[in-house]
mmCIF file with all atom_site columns, C-alpha atoms in Angstrom:
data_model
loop_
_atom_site.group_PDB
_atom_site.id
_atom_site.type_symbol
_atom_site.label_atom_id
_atom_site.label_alt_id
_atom_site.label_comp_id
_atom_site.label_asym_id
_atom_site.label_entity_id
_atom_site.label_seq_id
_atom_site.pdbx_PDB_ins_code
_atom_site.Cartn_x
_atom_site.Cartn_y
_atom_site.Cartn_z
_atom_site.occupancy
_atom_site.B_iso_or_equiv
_atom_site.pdbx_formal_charge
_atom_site.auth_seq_id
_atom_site.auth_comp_id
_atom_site.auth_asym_id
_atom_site.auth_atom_id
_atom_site.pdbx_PDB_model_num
ATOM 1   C CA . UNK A 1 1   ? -17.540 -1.957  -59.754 1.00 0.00 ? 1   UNK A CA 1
ATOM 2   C CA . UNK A 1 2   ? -21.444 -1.755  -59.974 1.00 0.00 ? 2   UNK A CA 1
ATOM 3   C CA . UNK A 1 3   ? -23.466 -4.639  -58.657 1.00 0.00 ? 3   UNK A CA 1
ATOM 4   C CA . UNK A 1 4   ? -25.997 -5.987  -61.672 1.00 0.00 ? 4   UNK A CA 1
ATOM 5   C CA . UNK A 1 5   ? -27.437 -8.827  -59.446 1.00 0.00 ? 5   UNK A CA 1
ATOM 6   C CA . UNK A 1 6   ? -30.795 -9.011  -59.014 1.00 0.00 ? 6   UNK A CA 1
ATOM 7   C CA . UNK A 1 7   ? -32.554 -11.729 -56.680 1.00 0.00 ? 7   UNK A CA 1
ATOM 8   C CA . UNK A 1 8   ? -35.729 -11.600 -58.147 1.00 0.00 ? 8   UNK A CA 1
ATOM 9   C CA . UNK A 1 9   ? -34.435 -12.375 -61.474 1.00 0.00 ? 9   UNK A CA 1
ATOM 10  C CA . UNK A 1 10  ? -32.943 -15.550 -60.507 1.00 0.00 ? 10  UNK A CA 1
ATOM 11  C CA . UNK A 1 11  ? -36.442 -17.906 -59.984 1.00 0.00 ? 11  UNK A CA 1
ATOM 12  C CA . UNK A 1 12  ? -39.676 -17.365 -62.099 1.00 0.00 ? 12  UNK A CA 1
ATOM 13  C CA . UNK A 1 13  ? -42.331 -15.310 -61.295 1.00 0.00 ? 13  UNK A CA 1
ATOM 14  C CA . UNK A 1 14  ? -44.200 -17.388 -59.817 1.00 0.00 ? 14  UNK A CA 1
ATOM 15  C CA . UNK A 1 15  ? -41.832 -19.477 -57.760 1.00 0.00 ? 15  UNK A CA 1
ATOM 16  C CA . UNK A 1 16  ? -42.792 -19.445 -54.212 1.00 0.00 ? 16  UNK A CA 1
ATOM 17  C CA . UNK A 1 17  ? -39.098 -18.333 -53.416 1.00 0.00 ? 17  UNK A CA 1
ATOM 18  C CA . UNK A 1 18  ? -39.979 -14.650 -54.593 1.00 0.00 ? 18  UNK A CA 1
ATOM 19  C CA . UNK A 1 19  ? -41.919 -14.299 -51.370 1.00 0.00 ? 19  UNK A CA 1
ATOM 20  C CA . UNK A 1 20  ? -38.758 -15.352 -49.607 1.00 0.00 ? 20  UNK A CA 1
ATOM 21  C CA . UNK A 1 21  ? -37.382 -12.813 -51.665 1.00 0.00 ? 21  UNK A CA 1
ATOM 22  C CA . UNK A 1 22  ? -40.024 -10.050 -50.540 1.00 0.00 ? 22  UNK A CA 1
ATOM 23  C CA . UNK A 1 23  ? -39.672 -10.997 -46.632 1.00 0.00 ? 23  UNK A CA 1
ATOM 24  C CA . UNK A 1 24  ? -35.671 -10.730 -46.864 1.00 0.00 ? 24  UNK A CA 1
ATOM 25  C CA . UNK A 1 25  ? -35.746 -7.109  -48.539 1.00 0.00 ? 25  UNK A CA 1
ATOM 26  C CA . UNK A 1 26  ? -38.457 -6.019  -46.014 1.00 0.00 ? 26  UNK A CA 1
ATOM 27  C CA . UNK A 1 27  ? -36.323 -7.186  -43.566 1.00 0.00 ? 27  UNK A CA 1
ATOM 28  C CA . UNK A 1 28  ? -32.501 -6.261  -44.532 1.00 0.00 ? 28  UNK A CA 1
ATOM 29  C CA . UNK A 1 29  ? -34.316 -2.567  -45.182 1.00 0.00 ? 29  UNK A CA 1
ATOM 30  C CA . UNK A 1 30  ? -33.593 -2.728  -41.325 1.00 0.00 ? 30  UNK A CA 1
ATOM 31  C CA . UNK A 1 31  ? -30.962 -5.502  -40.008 1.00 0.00 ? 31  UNK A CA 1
ATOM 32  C CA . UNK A 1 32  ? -28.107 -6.297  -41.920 1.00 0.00 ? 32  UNK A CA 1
ATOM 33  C CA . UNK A 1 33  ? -25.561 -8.794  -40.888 1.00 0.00 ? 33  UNK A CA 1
ATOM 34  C CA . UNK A 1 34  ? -22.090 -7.791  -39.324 1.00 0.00 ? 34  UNK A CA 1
ATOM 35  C CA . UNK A 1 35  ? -19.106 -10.221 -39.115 1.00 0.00 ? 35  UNK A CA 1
ATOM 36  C CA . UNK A 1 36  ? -16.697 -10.060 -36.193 1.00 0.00 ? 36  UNK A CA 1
ATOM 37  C CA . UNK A 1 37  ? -13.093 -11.108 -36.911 1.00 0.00 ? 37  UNK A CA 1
ATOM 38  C CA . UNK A 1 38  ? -10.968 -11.997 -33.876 1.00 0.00 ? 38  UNK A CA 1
ATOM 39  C CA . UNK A 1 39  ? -7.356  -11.818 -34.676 1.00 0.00 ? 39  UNK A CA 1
ATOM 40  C CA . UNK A 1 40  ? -6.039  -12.629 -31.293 1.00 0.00 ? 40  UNK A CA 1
ATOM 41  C CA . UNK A 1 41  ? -8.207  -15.596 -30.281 1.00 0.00 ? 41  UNK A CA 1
ATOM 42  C CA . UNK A 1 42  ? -7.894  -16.116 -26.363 1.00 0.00 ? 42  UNK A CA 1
ATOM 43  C CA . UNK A 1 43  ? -6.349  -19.112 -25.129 1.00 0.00 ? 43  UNK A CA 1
ATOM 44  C CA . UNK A 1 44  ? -9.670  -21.509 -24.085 1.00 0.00 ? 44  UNK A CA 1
ATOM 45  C CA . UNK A 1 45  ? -7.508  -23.275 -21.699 1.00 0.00 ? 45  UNK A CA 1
ATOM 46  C CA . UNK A 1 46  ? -6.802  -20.383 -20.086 1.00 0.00 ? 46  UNK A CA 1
ATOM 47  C CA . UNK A 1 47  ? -10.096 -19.490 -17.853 1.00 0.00 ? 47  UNK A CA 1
ATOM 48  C CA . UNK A 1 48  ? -9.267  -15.709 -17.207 1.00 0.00 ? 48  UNK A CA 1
ATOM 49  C CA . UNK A 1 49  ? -8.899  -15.273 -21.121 1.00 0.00 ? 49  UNK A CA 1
ATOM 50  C CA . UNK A 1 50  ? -11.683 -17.276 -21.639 1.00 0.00 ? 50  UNK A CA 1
ATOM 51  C CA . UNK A 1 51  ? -13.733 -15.185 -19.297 1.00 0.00 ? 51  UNK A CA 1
ATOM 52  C CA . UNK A 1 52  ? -12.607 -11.974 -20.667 1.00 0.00 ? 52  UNK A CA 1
ATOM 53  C CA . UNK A 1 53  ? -13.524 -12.880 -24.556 1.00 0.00 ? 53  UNK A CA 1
ATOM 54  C CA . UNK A 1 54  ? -16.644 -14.178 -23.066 1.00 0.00 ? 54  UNK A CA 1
ATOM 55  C CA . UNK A 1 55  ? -17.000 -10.626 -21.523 1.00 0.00 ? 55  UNK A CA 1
ATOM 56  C CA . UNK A 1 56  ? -16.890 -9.133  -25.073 1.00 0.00 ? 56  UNK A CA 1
ATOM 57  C CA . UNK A 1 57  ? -19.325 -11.519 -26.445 1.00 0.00 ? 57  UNK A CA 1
ATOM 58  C CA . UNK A 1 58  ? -21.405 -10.450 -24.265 1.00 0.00 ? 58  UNK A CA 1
ATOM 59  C CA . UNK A 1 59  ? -21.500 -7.125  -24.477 1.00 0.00 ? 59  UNK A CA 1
ATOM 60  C CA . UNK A 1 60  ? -21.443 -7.738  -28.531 1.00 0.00 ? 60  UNK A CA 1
ATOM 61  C CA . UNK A 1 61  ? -24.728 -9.651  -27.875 1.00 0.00 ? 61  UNK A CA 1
ATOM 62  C CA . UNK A 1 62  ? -26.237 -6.691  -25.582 1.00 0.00 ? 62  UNK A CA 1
ATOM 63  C CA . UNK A 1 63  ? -25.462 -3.977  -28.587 1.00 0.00 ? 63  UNK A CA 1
ATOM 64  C CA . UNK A 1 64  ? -29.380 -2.358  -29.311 1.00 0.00 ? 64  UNK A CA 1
ATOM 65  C CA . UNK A 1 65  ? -31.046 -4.196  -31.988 1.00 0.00 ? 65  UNK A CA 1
ATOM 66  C CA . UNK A 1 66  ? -28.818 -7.039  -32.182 1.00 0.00 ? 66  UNK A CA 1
ATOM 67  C CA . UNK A 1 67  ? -30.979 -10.534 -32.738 1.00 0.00 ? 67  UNK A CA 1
ATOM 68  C CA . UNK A 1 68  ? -28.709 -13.320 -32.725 1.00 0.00 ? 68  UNK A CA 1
ATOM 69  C CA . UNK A 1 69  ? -25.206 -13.706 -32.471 1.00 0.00 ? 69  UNK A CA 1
ATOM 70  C CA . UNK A 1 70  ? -23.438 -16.963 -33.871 1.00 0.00 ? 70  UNK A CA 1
ATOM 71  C CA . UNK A 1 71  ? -20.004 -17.906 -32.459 1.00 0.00 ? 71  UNK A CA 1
ATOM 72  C CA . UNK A 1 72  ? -18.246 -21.288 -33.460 1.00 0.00 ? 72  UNK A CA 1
ATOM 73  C CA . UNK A 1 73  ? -16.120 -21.578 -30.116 1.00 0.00 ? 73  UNK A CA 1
ATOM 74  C CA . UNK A 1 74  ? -19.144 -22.546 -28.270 1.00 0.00 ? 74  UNK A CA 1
ATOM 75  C CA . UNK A 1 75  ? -19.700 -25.501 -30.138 1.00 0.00 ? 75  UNK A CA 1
ATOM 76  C CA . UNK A 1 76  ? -16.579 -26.486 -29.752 1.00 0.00 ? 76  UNK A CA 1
ATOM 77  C CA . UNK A 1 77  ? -16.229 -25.966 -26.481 1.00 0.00 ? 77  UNK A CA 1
ATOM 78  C CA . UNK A 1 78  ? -19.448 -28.266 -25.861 1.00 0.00 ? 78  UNK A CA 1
ATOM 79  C CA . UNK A 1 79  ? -18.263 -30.964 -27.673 1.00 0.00 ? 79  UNK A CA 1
ATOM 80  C CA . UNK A 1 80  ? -14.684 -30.981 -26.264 1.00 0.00 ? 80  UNK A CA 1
ATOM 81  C CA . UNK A 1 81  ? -16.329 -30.888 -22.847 1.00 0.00 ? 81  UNK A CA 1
ATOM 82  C CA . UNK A 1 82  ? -18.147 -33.822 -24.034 1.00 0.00 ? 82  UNK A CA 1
ATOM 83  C CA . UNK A 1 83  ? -15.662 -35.676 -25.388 1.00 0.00 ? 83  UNK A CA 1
ATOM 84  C CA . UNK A 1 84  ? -12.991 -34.565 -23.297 1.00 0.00 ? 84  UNK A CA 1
ATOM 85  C CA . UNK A 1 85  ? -11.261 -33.423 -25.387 1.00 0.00 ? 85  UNK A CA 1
ATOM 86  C CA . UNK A 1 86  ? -7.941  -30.925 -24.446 1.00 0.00 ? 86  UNK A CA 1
ATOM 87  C CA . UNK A 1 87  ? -6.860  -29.174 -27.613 1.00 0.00 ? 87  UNK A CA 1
ATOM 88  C CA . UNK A 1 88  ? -6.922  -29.576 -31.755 1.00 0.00 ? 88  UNK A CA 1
ATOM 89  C CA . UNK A 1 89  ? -4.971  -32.585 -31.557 1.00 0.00 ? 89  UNK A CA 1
ATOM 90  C CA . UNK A 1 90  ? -7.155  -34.516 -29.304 1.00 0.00 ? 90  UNK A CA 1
ATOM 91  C CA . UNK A 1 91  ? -10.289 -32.709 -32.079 1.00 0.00 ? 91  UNK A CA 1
ATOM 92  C CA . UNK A 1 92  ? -8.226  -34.481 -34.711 1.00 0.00 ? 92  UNK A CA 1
ATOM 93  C CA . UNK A 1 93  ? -7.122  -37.816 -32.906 1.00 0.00 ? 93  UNK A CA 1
ATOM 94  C CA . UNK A 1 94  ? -11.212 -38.163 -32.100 1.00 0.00 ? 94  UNK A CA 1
ATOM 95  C CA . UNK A 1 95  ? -12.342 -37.312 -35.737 1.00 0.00 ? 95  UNK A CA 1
ATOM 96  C CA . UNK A 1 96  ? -9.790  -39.681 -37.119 1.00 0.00 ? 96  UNK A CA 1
ATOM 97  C CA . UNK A 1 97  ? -10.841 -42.334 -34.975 1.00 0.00 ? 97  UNK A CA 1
ATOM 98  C CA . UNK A 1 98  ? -14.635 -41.804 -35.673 1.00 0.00 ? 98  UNK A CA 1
ATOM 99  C CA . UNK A 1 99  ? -14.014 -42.185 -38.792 1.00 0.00 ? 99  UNK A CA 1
ATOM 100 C CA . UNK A 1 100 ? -14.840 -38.717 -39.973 1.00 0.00 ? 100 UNK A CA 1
ATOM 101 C CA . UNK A 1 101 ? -11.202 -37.534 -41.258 1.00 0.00 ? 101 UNK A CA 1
ATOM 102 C CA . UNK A 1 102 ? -10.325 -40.961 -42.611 1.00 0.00 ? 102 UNK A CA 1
ATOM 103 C CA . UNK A 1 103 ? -7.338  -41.285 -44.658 1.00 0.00 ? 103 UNK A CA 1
ATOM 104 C CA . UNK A 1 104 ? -6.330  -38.026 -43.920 1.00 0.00 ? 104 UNK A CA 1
#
């Protein structure tokens, strides 16, 4: 299947998102995003898994040329460390009660 989609075509000419436009070309010439998909999450209650999948973020982060690297789990941990939180239950128990997952 052939692409058709073209970015520019999407805002008028002289919409200042076509220099957005410009600067992401330029740039994705270069970088282009890769996803990482982790099939056997480690165990974050478990500190020599967790230290081990840290290991391989790291070295992930270290790869030549890579800019930024954007993980989910260390939110999470930071806010269950916050809150105190133990596990998805306790994630859910704490939404529910903050009102956030109401009714649900």
């Amino acid at each position: 299947m052939e692409t058709s989609f073209i970015p520019e075509r999407t805002f008028p000419g002289d919409s200042p998102l076509q220099d957005t436009i410009k600067i992401f070309n330029r740039i994705m010439k270069y970088h282009s995003p890769i996803s990482f998909f982790v099939f056997h999450p480690p165990n974050i209650s478990d500190p020599v898994e967790l230290n081990n999948f840290n290991k391989m973020i790291n070295i992930i982060q270290n790869l030549p040329n890579t800019l930024h690297v954007q993980i989910w789990l260390n939110g999470y941990l930071e806010v269950s460390e916050e809150y105190g939180m133990k596990g998805a239950e306790e994630l859910e128990r704490h939404l529910k009660t903050d009102g956030v997952m109401e009714g649900r």
